[in-house]
Tab-separated table of C-alpha atoms and ligand atoms in Angstrom:
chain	number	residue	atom	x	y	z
A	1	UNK	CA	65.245	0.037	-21.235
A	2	UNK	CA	61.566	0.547	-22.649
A	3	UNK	CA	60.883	0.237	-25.800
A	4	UNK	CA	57.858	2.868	-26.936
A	5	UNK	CA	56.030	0.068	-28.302
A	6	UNK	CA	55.309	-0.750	-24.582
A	7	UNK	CA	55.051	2.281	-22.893
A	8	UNK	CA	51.226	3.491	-22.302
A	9	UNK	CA	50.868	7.285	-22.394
A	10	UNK	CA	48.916	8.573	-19.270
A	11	UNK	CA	45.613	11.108	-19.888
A	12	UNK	CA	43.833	13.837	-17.840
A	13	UNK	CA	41.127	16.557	-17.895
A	14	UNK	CA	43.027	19.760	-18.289
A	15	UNK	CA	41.478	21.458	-14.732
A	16	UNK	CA	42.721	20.028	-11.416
A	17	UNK	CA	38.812	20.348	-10.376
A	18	UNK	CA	38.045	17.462	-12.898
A	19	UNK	CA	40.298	14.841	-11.578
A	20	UNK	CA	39.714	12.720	-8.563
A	21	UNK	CA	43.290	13.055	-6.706
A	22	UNK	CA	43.957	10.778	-4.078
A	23	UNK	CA	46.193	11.627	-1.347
A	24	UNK	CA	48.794	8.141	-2.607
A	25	UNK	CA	50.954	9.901	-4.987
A	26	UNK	CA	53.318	7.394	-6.995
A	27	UNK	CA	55.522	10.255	-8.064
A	28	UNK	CA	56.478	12.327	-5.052
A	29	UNK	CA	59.841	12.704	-5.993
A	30	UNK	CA	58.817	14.291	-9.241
A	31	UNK	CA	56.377	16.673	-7.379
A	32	UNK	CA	58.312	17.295	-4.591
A	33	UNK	CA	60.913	18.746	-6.954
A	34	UNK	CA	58.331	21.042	-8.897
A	35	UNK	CA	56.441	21.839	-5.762
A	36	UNK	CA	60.048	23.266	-4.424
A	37	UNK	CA	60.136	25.251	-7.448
A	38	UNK	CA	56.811	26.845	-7.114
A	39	UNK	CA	57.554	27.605	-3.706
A	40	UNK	CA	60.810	29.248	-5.210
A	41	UNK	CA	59.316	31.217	-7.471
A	42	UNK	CA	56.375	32.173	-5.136
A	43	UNK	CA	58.843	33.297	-2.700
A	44	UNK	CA	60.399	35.508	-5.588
A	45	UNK	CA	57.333	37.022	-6.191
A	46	UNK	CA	56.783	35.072	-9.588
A	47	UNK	CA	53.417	34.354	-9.129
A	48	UNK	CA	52.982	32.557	-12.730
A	49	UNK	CA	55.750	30.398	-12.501
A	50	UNK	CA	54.489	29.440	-9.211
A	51	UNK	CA	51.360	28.138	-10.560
A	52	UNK	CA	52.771	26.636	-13.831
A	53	UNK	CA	54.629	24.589	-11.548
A	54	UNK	CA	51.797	23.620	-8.847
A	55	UNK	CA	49.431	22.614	-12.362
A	56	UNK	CA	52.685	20.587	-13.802
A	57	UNK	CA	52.695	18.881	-10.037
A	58	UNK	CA	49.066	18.451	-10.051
A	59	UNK	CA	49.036	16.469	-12.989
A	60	UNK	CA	51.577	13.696	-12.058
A	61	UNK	CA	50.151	13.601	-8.512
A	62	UNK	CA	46.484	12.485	-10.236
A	63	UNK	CA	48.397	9.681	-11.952
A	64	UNK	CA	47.432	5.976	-11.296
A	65	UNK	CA	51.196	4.682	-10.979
A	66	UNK	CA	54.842	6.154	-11.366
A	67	UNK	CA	56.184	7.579	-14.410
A	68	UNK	CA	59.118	5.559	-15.495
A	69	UNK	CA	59.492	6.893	-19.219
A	70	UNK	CA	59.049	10.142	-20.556
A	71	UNK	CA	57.015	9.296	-23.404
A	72	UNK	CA	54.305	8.657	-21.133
A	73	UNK	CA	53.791	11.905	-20.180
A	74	UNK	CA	53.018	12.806	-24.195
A	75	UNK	CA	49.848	14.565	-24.637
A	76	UNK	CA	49.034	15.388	-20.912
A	77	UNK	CA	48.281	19.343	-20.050
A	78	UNK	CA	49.656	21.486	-18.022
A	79	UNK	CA	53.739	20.243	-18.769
A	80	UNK	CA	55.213	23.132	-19.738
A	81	UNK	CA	58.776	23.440	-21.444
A	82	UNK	CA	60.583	23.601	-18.322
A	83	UNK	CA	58.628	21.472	-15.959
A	84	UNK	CA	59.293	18.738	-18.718
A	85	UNK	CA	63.082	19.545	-18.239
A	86	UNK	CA	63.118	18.982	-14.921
A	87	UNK	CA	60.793	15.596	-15.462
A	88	UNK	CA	63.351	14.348	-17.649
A	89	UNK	CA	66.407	15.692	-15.637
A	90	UNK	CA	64.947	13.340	-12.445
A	91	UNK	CA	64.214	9.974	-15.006
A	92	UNK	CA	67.305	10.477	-16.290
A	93	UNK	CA	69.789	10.932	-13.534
A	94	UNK	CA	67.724	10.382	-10.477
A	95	UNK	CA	68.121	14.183	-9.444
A	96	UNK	CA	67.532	17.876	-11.422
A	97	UNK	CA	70.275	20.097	-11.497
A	98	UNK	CA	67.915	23.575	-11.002
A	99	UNK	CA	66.391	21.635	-7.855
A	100	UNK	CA	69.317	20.915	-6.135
A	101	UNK	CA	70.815	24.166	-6.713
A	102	UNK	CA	67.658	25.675	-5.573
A	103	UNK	CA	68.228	23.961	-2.624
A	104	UNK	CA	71.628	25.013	-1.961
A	105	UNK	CA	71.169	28.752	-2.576
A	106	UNK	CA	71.765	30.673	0.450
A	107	UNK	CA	68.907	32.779	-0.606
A	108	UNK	CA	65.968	30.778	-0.986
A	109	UNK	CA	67.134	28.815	2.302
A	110	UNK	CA	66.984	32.400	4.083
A	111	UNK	CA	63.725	33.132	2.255
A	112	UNK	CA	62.148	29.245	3.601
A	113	UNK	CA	63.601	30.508	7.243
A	114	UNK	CA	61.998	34.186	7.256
A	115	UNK	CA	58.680	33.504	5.743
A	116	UNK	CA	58.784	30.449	7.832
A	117	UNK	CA	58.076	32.878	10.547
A	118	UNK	CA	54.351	33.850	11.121
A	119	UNK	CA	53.343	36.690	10.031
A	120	UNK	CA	56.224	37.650	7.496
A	121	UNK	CA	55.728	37.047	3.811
A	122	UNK	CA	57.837	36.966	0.551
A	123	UNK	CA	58.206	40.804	0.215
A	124	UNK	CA	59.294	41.592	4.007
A	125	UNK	CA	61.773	38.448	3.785
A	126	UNK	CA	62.988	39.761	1.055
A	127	UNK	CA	64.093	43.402	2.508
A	128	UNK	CA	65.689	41.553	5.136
A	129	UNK	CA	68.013	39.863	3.137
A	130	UNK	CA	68.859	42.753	1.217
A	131	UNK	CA	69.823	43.793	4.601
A	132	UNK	CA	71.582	41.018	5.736
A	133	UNK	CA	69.288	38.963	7.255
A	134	UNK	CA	69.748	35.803	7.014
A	135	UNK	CA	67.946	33.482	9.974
A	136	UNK	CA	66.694	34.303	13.452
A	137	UNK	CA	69.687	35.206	14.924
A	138	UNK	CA	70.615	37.952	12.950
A	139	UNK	CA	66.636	38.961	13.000
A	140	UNK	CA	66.826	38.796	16.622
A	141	UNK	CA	70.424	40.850	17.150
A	142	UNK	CA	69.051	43.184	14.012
A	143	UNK	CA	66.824	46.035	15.861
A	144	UNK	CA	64.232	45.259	12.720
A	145	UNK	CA	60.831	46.512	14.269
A	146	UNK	CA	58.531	43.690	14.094
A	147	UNK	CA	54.780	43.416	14.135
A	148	UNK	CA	52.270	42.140	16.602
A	149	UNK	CA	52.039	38.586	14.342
A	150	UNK	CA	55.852	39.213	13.609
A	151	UNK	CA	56.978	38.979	17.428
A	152	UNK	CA	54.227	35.927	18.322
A	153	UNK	CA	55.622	34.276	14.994
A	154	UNK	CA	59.568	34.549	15.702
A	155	UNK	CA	58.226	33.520	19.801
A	156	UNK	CA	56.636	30.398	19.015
A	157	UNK	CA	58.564	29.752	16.132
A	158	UNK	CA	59.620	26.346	16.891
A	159	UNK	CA	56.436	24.825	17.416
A	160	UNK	CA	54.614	26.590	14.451
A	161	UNK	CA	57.187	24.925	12.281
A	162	UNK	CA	56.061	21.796	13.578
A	163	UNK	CA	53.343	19.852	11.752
A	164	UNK	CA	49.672	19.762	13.441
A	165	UNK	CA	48.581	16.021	13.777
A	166	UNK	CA	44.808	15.063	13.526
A	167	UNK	CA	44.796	14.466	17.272
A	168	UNK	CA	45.428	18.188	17.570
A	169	UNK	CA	43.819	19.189	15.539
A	170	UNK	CA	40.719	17.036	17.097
A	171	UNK	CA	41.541	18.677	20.719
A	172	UNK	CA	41.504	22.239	19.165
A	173	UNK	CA	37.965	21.669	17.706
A	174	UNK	CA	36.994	20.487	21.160
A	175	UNK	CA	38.032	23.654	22.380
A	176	UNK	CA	36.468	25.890	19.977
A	177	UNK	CA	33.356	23.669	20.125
A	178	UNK	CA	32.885	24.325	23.784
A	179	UNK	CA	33.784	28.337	22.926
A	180	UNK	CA	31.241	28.266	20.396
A	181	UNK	CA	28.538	26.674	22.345
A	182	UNK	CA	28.871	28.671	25.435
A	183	UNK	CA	28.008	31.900	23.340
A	184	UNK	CA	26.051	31.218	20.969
A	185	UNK	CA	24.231	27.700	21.327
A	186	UNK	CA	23.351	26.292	17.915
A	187	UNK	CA	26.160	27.426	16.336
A	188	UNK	CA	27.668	24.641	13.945
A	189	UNK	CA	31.535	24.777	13.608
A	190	UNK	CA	33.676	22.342	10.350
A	191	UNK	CA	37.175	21.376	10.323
A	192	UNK	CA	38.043	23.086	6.707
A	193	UNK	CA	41.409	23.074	5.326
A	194	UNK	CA	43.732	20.490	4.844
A	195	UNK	CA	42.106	18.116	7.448
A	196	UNK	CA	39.044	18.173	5.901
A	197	UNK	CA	40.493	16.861	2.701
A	198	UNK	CA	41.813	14.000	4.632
A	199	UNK	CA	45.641	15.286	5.289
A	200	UNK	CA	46.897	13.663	8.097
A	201	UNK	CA	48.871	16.760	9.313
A	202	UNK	CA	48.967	20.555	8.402
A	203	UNK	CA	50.454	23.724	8.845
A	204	UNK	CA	47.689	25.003	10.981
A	205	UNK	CA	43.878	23.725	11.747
A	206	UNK	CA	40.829	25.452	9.951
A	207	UNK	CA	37.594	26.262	11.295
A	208	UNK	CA	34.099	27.362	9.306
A	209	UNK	CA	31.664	28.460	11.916
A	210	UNK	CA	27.854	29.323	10.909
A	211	UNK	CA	24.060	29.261	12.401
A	212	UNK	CA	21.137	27.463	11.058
A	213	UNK	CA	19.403	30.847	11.358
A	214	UNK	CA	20.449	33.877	8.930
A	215	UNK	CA	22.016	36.543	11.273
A	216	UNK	CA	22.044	34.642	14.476
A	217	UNK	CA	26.130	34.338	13.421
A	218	UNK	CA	26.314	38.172	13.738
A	219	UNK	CA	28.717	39.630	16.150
A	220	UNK	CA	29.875	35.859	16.865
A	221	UNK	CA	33.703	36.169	16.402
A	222	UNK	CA	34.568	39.016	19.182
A	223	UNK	CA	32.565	36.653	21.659
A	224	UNK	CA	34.119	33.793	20.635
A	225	UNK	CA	37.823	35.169	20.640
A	226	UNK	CA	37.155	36.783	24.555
A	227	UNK	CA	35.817	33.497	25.745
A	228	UNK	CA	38.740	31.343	24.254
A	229	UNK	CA	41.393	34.497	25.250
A	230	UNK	CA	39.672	34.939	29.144
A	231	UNK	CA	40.860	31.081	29.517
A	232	UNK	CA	44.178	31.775	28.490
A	233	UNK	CA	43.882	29.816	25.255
A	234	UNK	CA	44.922	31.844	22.663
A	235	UNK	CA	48.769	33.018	22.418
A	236	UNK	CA	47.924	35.801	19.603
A	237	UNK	CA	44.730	37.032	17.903
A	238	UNK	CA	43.937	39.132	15.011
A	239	UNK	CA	40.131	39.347	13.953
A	240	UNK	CA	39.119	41.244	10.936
A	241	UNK	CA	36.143	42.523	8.809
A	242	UNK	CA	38.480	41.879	5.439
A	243	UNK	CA	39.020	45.078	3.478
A	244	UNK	CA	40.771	43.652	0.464
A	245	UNK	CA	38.513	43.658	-1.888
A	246	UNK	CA	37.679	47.304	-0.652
A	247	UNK	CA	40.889	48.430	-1.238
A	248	UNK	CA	42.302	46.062	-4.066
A	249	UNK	CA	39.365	45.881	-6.296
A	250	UNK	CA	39.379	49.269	-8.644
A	251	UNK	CA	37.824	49.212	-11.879
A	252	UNK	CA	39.972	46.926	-14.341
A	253	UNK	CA	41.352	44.948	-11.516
A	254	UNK	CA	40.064	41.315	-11.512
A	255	UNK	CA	38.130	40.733	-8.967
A	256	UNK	CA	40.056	39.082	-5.687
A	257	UNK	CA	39.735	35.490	-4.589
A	258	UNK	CA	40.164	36.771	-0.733
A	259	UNK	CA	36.679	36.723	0.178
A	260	UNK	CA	35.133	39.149	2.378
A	261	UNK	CA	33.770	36.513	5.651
A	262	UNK	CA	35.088	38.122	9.565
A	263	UNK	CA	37.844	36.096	10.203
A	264	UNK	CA	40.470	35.141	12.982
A	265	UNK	CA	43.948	34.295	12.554
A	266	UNK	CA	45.060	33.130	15.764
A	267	UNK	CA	47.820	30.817	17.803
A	268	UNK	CA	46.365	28.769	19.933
A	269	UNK	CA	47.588	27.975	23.512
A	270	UNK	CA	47.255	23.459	23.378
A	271	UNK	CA	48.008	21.821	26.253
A	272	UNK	CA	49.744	18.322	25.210
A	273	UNK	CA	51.524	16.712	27.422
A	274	UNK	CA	51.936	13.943	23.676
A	275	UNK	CA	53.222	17.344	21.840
A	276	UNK	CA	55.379	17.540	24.700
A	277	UNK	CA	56.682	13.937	24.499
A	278	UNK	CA	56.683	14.033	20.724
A	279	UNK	CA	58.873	16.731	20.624
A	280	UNK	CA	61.667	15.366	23.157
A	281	UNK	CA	61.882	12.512	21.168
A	282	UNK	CA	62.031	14.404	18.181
A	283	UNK	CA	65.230	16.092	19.567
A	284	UNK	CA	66.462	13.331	20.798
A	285	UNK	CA	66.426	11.197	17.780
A	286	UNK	CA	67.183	14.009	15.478
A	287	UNK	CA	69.787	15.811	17.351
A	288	UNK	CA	70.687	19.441	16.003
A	289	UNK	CA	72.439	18.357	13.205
A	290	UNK	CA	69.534	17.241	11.207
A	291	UNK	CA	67.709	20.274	10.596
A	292	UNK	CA	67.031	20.709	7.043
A	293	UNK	CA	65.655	24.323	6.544
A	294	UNK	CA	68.933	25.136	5.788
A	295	UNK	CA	69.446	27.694	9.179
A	296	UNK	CA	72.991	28.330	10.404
A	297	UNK	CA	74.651	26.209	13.351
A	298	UNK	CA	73.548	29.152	15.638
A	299	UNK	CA	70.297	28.797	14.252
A	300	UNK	CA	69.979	25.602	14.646
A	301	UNK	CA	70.736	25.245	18.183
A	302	UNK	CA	68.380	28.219	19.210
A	303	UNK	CA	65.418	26.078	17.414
A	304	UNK	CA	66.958	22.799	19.435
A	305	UNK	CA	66.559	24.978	22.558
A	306	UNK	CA	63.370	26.362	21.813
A	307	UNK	CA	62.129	22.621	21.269
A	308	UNK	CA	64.396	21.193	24.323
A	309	UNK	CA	61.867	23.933	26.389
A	310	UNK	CA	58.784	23.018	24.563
A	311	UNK	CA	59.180	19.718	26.068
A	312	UNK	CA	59.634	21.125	29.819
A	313	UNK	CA	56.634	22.795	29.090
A	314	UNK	CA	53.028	21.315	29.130
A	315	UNK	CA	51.320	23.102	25.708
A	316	UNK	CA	52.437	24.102	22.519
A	317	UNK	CA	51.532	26.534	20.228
A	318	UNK	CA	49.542	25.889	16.931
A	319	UNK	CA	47.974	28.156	14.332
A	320	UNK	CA	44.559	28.215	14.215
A	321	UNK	CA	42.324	29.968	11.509
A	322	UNK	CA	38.387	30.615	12.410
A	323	UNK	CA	35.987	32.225	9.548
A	324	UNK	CA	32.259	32.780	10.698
A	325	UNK	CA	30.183	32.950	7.525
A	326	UNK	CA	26.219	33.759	6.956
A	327	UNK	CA	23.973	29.851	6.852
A	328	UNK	CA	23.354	31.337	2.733
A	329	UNK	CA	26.338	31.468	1.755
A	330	UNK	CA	27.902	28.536	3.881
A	331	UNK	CA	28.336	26.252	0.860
A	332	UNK	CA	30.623	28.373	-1.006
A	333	UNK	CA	32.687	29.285	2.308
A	334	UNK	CA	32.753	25.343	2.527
A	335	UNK	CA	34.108	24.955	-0.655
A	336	UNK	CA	36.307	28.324	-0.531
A	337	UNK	CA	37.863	27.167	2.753
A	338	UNK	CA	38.536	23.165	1.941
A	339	UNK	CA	41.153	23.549	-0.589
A	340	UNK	CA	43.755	23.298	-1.712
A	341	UNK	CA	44.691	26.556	-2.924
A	342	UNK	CA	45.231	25.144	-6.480
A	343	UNK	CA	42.255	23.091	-6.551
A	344	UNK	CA	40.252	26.236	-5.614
A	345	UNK	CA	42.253	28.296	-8.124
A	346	UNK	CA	40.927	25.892	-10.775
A	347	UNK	CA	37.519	25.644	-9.775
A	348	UNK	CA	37.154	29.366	-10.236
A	349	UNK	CA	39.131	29.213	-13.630
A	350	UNK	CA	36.945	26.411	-14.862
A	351	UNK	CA	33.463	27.817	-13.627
A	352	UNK	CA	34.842	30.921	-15.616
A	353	UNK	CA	35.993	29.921	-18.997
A	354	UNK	CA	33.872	26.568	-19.454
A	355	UNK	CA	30.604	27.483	-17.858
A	356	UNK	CA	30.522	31.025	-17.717
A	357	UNK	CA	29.912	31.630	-14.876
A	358	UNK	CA	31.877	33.381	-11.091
A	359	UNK	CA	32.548	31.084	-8.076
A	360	UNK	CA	33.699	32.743	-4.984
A	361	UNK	CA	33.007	31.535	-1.416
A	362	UNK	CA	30.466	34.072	-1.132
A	363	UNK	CA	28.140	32.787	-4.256
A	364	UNK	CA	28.282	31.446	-7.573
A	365	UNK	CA	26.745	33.958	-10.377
A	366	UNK	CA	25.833	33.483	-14.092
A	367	UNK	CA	27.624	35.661	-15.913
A	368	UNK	CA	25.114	36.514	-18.303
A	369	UNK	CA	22.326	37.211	-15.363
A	370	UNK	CA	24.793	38.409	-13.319
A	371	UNK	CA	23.762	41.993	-14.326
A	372	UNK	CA	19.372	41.103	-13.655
A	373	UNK	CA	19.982	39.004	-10.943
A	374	UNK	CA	16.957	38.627	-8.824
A	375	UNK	CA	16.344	37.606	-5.650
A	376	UNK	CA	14.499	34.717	-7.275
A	377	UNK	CA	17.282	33.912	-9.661
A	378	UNK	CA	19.554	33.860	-6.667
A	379	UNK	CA	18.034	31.532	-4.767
A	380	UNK	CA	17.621	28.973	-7.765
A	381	UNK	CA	21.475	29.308	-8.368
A	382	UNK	CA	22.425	29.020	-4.666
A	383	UNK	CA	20.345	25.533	-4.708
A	384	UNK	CA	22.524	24.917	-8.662
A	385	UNK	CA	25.555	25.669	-6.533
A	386	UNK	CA	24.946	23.992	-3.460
A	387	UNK	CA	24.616	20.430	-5.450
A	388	UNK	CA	27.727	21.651	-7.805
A	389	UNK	CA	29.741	21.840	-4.630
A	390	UNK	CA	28.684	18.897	-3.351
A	391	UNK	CA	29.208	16.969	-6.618
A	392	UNK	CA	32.872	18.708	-6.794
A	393	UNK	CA	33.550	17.366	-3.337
A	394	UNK	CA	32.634	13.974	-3.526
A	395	UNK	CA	34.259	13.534	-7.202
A	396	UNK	CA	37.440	15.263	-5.391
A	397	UNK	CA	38.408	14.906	-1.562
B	1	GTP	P1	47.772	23.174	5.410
B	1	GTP	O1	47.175	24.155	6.365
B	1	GTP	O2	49.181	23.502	5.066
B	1	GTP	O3	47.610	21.769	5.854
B	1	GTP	O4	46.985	23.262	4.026
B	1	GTP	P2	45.595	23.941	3.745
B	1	GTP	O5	45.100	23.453	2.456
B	1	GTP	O6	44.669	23.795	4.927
B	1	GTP	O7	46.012	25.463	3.561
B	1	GTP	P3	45.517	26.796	4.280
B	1	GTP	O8	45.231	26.590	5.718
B	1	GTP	O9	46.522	27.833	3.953
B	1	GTP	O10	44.206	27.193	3.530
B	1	GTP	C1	43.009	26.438	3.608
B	1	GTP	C2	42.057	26.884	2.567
B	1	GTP	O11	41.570	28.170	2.868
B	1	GTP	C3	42.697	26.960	1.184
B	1	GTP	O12	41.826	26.389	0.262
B	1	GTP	C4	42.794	28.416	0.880
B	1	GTP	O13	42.538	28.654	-0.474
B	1	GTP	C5	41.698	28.979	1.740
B	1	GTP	N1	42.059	30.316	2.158
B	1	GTP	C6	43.105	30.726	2.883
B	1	GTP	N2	43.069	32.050	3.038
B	1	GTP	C7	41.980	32.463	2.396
B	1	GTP	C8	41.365	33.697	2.178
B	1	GTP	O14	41.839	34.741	2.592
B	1	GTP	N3	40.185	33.684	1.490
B	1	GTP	C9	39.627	32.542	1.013
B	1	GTP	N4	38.487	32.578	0.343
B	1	GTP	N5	40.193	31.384	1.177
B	1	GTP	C10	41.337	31.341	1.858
B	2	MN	MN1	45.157	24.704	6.772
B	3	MN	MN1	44.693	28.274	7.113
């Protein structure tokens, strides 16, 4: 027992962008059960509680060592009423009640399972279930007319669900460096994303491609993506001129974060004979009773199967994301694409309410010259932003 007399209180900026987070966090069993509740709420389309959640696990991840007492936690931001609960629930009896439950509930298992599948997000999972669909089976033996990315996500399913390593991740950008070269020499390509923040695995591998010259990067991405494809590379493609803010933008809307750069979301065709090995042993050591993402016996097995062939096979797929943005506005595209999505969130909340000012990975504006912005003006507060982003990223990866 602790007496308060001894217990020193923790302290942190209010914005995720102004703390230095390493990637050792002493209280991952504190944010692992707030980061399952965001994803809970996310996946119920309660976008708020979502983020109250990621900025409650934010804050303990920045701290120096593990809470042990409550009282410690007195006076930092971002704890909300029921975050706090669930603090205190874990200290106190090692576990929270509304996390395990969570857990357990048949429907946010079956939501984890569905939007686990490329391609298929919170709202689509959710009709589903309303329909009775519960895992891949019953998707599969349902008649439900899938999309393009729907049918390459439930195919490859398996080995999307497994973590990218850096090696991987290191062989892909060998690929796309030799695309890239071939057809357009010059080119420079960065590993964005989680990878670039110095995760040692992630959920797919990120790519920011540019030329020193302004305009050289036009028409790029089509080359690039018939290249990779004409060597049997690529599993699924989708490239797109983004029309979001086109169509979600009206007057009164904020303006999006989904910036406006040609991008590719893509599965890539690796050949690994490691993923290969990796993934025998995985089955192998695991068996199919370990699964955790709660699917049904059936469910299981088909995964085991799917994995059993994956290591008969010589490649496995991985999801690869490629953005080509213009040499001006590669800084913010840098920034915009390295992440995380809260950190990025915050950035943009802090440039807005403490500086005045609108970040998006396009540009940074003034919002009081946003309106007599010159060309002149521009260029002084792409240099401002370039060092910002810089500063930001060494005070933060
Ligand atoms: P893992 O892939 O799970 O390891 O994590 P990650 O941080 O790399 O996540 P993800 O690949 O989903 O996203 C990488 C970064 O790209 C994040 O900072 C996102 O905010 C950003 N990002 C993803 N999609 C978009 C988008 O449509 N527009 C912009 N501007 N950024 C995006
Ligand atoms: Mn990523
Ligand atoms: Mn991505």
């Amino acid at each position: 027992v602790v007496s308060d007399s001894e217990v020193i209180p923790f302290s942190v900026p209010g914005y995720a962008c102004q703390r230095r987070t390493t990637l050792e966090n002493h209280n991952s069993v504190l944010t692992d059960a707030l980061s399952l509740l965001a994803e809970n709420a996310e996946l119920s389309d309660e976008d708020g509680r979502g983020v109250a959640f990621r900025r409650a696990a934010a804050v303990l991840k920045a701290l120096p060592s593990a809470v042990t007492h409550v009282s410690q936690l007195t006076g930092l931001p971002c704890l909300g009423e029921h975050s706090l609960r669930v603090i205190k629930d874990i200290l106190k009896n090692g576990t929270s009640s509304e996390v395990e439950s969570t857990k357990a509930s048949e429907r946010f298992k079956a939501l984890k399972v569905l939007t686990g599948i490329f391609g298929v997000g919170a709202k689509t999972a959710d009709r589903w279930i309303r329909e009775g669909i519960h895992n891949l089976q019953q998707l599969r033996s349902s008649g439900q007319t899938l999309n393009r990315a729907q049918q390459a996500g439930l195919e490859h399913y398996a080995d999307i669900r497994q973590p990218v390593s850096t090696a991987e991740a290191e062989a892909i950008r060998g690929l796309v460096e030799r695309a890239v070269a071939s057809v357009l020499p010059g080119a420079q390509i960065v590993l964005t994303g989680g990878f670039r923040r110095g995760k040692l695995t992630g959920h797919d591998v990120d790519f920011l491609i540019t030329h020193p010259e302004e305009g050289r990067e036009v028409g790029l991405m089509p080359k690039l993506v018939s290249w990779l494809d004409s060597r049997g590379l690529l599993l699924y493609q989708k490239t797109s001129r983004n029309s979001y803010l086109e169509s979600q933008d009206g007057p009164g809307r904020p303006p999006s974060n989904i910036d406006r750069f040609e991008r590719c979301l893509s599965i890539f065709k690796l050949s690994t004979p490691e993923a290969a090995k990796t993934d025998l042993q995985d089955a192998a050591e695991n068996g199919v009773q370990s699964e955790e993402d709660g699917e049904s016996q059936s469910g299981e097995l088909g995964q085991h199967l799917q994995r059993k062939a994956a290591s008969e096979r010589r490649w496995r797929a991985v999801r690869v994301d490629l953005v080509v943005s213009p040499v001006s506005q590669f800084a913010f595209a840098l920034l915009g694409w390295t992440g995380s999505k809260l950190f990025e969130r915050e950035l943009r909340r802090w440039a807005g309410h403490e500086r005045g000012m609108s970040l998006s990975s396009h540009a940074l504006y003034d919002n009081k010259q946003v309106k007599r912005c010159t060309e002149c003006r521009l260029t002084r507060l792409d240099k401002l932003a370039y060092l910002t982003t810089i500063t930001f990223l060494k005070a933060n990866l």
